[in-house]
Short mmCIF file of C-alpha atoms in Angstrom, two decimals:
data_model
loop_
_atom_site.label_atom_id
_atom_site.label_comp_id
_atom_site.label_asym_id
_atom_site.label_seq_id
_atom_site.Cartn_x
_atom_site.Cartn_y
_atom_site.Cartn_z
CA UNK A 1 0.00 0.00 0.00
CA UNK A 2 -0.11 2.28 -1.92
CA UNK A 3 -0.67 0.32 -5.18
CA UNK A 4 2.06 -0.39 -7.71
CA UNK A 5 3.08 2.59 -9.88
CA UNK A 6 1.29 5.05 -7.54
CA UNK A 7 2.99 8.44 -7.12
CA UNK A 8 3.68 9.32 -3.47
CA UNK A 9 5.35 12.15 -1.55
CA UNK A 10 8.97 11.76 -0.72
CA UNK A 11 9.44 10.05 2.67
CA UNK A 12 5.94 8.55 2.78
CA UNK A 13 5.66 5.06 4.19
CA UNK A 14 5.03 2.13 1.87
CA UNK A 15 3.49 -1.03 3.37
CA UNK A 16 4.37 -4.39 1.94
CA UNK A 17 2.68 -7.76 2.42
CA UNK A 18 5.21 -10.54 2.30
CA UNK A 19 4.09 -13.90 1.05
CA UNK A 20 4.58 -16.85 3.36
CA UNK A 21 4.79 -19.08 0.30
CA UNK A 22 2.37 -21.56 -1.13
CA UNK A 23 -0.33 -22.84 1.26
CA UNK A 24 0.39 -26.43 2.20
CA UNK A 25 -2.11 -28.88 3.66
CA UNK A 26 -1.59 -32.13 5.52
CA UNK A 27 -2.73 -35.30 3.74
CA UNK A 28 -5.20 -37.26 5.89
CA UNK A 29 -5.12 -41.03 6.43
CA UNK A 30 -7.62 -42.64 4.04
CA UNK A 31 -6.91 -46.35 4.52
CA UNK A 32 -10.01 -48.19 5.78
CA UNK A 33 -12.43 -45.41 4.76
CA UNK A 34 -15.12 -45.49 2.11
CA UNK A 35 -14.56 -43.62 -1.16
CA UNK A 36 -17.38 -41.21 -0.26
CA UNK A 37 -15.84 -40.46 3.16
CA UNK A 38 -12.38 -40.03 1.62
CA UNK A 39 -13.71 -37.62 -1.00
CA UNK A 40 -15.41 -35.51 1.67
CA UNK A 41 -12.30 -35.54 3.90
CA UNK A 42 -9.97 -34.57 1.05
CA UNK A 43 -12.21 -31.78 -0.23
CA UNK A 44 -12.69 -30.44 3.29
CA UNK A 45 -8.89 -30.20 3.59
CA UNK A 46 -8.44 -28.54 0.20
CA UNK A 47 -7.33 -31.66 -1.67
CA UNK A 48 -9.10 -33.86 -4.20
CA UNK A 49 -9.39 -37.52 -5.21
CA UNK A 50 -7.15 -38.46 -8.08
CA UNK A 51 -7.28 -41.71 -10.03
CA UNK A 52 -9.22 -44.58 -8.46
CA UNK A 53 -8.01 -48.16 -9.00
CA UNK A 54 -9.47 -51.41 -7.70
CA UNK A 55 -7.64 -54.43 -6.30
CA UNK A 56 -8.52 -57.57 -4.38
CA UNK A 57 -7.84 -57.55 -0.64
CA UNK A 58 -8.19 -60.17 2.06
CA UNK A 59 -7.56 -57.52 4.75
CA UNK A 60 -10.12 -54.87 3.74
CA UNK A 61 -13.81 -55.27 2.88
CA UNK A 62 -15.19 -54.37 -0.53
CA UNK A 63 -15.32 -50.62 -1.39
CA UNK A 64 -12.81 -49.69 1.32
CA UNK A 65 -9.60 -47.79 0.58
CA UNK A 66 -6.52 -50.00 0.94
CA UNK A 67 -3.81 -47.62 -0.26
CA UNK A 68 -3.21 -43.98 -1.14
CA UNK A 69 -0.56 -42.39 -3.37
CA UNK A 70 0.56 -39.75 -0.84
CA UNK A 71 1.36 -40.93 2.67
CA UNK A 72 -0.72 -39.54 5.54
CA UNK A 73 0.89 -36.60 7.34
CA UNK A 74 2.77 -35.31 4.27
CA UNK A 75 2.37 -31.62 3.42
CA UNK A 76 1.32 -30.88 -0.16
CA UNK A 77 -0.08 -27.98 -2.18
CA UNK A 78 -3.80 -27.30 -2.06
CA UNK A 79 -5.82 -29.04 -4.80
CA UNK A 80 -3.27 -31.87 -5.10
CA UNK A 81 -4.97 -35.06 -6.32
CA UNK A 82 -4.54 -38.12 -4.11
CA UNK A 83 -4.77 -41.41 -6.02
CA UNK A 84 -6.49 -44.23 -4.11
CA UNK A 85 -6.73 -48.00 -4.44
CA UNK A 86 -10.09 -49.45 -3.42
CA UNK A 87 -10.72 -53.03 -2.29
CA UNK A 88 -12.81 -55.35 -4.47
CA UNK A 89 -12.98 -57.68 -1.47
CA UNK A 90 -11.47 -61.12 -1.35
CA UNK A 91 -10.11 -62.41 -4.62
CA UNK A 92 -11.93 -65.58 -5.49
CA UNK A 93 -9.57 -68.30 -6.60
CA UNK A 94 -10.35 -69.66 -10.05
CA UNK A 95 -9.93 -73.39 -10.71
CA UNK A 96 -9.92 -75.19 -14.04
CA UNK A 97 -12.22 -78.21 -13.68
CA UNK A 98 -10.74 -81.59 -14.59
CA UNK A 99 -12.54 -83.95 -16.97
CA UNK A 100 -14.06 -86.71 -14.82
CA UNK A 101 -15.74 -88.67 -17.62
CA UNK A 102 -14.65 -92.30 -17.75
CA UNK A 103 -13.62 -92.31 -14.09
CA UNK A 104 -15.40 -94.19 -11.32
CA UNK A 105 -17.69 -92.21 -9.05
CA UNK A 106 -15.37 -92.66 -6.04
CA UNK A 107 -12.31 -91.58 -8.06
CA UNK A 108 -14.16 -88.53 -9.43
CA UNK A 109 -15.33 -87.60 -5.92
CA UNK A 110 -11.76 -87.82 -4.60
CA UNK A 111 -10.41 -85.64 -7.45
CA UNK A 112 -13.20 -83.09 -7.03
CA UNK A 113 -12.32 -82.71 -3.35
CA UNK A 114 -8.58 -82.46 -4.11
CA UNK A 115 -9.29 -79.65 -6.55
CA UNK A 116 -11.00 -77.57 -3.88
CA UNK A 117 -14.44 -78.17 -5.37
CA UNK A 118 -17.39 -80.04 -3.93
CA UNK A 119 -19.55 -82.84 -5.24
CA UNK A 120 -22.91 -81.63 -6.46
CA UNK A 121 -25.89 -83.61 -7.71
CA UNK A 122 -25.39 -87.15 -8.96
CA UNK A 123 -27.78 -88.20 -11.69
CA UNK A 124 -27.95 -91.95 -12.29
CA UNK A 125 -28.52 -93.20 -15.84
CA UNK A 126 -29.38 -96.84 -16.51
CA UNK A 127 -27.39 -98.73 -19.13
CA UNK A 128 -26.53 -102.33 -20.05
CA UNK A 129 -23.77 -101.22 -22.42
CA UNK A 130 -21.56 -99.20 -20.05
CA UNK A 131 -19.81 -100.16 -16.82
CA UNK A 132 -21.86 -99.26 -13.73
CA UNK A 133 -20.57 -96.48 -11.44
CA UNK A 134 -18.78 -94.73 -14.34
CA UNK A 135 -19.03 -90.96 -14.87
CA UNK A 136 -20.36 -90.25 -18.38
CA UNK A 137 -20.98 -86.49 -18.16
CA UNK A 138 -20.46 -83.56 -15.83
CA UNK A 139 -21.36 -79.94 -15.23
CA UNK A 140 -19.38 -77.75 -15.34
CA UNK A 141 -17.49 -79.43 -18.15
CA UNK A 142 -13.81 -80.33 -17.97
CA UNK A 143 -11.58 -77.37 -18.85
CA UNK A 144 -14.04 -74.71 -17.66
CA UNK A 145 -12.87 -72.19 -15.06
CA UNK A 146 -14.92 -71.93 -11.85
CA UNK A 147 -14.66 -70.38 -8.39
CA UNK A 148 -13.10 -72.52 -5.64
CA UNK A 149 -15.74 -74.41 -3.67
CA UNK A 150 -18.22 -74.65 -6.55
CA UNK A 151 -20.22 -77.87 -6.91
CA UNK A 152 -19.63 -80.27 -9.80
CA UNK A 153 -22.68 -82.29 -10.91
CA UNK A 154 -22.00 -85.79 -12.23
CA UNK A 155 -23.97 -88.13 -14.48
CA UNK A 156 -23.19 -91.72 -13.53
CA UNK A 157 -24.11 -95.09 -15.07
CA UNK A 158 -26.13 -97.53 -12.98
CA UNK A 159 -26.87 -101.13 -13.92
CA UNK A 160 -30.24 -101.71 -15.45
CA UNK A 161 -32.37 -101.38 -18.50
CA UNK A 162 -32.60 -97.85 -19.93
CA UNK A 163 -35.99 -96.28 -20.40
CA UNK A 164 -37.57 -97.56 -23.56
CA UNK A 165 -38.59 -95.04 -26.10
CA UNK A 166 -42.30 -95.04 -26.75
CA UNK A 167 -43.05 -95.59 -30.43
CA UNK A 168 -46.03 -93.65 -31.71
CA UNK A 169 -47.94 -95.37 -34.48
CA UNK A 170 -47.70 -93.58 -37.79
CA UNK A 171 -50.94 -92.30 -39.22
#
């Protein structure tokens, strides 16, 4: 004061305001918070949410922040974006199902359990032509990818006469 380029009397006082530098804010801890809560907290402190990525986490529930790009307690410029990584929850292990056709029911059951799957429904199909207690089909099919713990349904041969097809007389 007075303004720049103002003409003043000789010896008059000129007041200066000295800048303290750029305003810095402290980054809050976001780990364990929801995205909504983190956004509110950051904006309240003069920061903003940056990129949002998602990753599986056994330690944090779904939609909870597991990591942030700037460590809590650091001082940064206002409006700095803070990138966050959000939990998708537990990663479900994928298993490729073996082909159980041609195996005995007990062998298929043992292999299903070893794979981390469980035995589902067993459908018995009568046949004179095939060996009893043999798996002839399955669902899901061999080679398909499923979540650990999923049930595998088996179609197994039992001894006996298959259902006869009913012949309709031709008109």
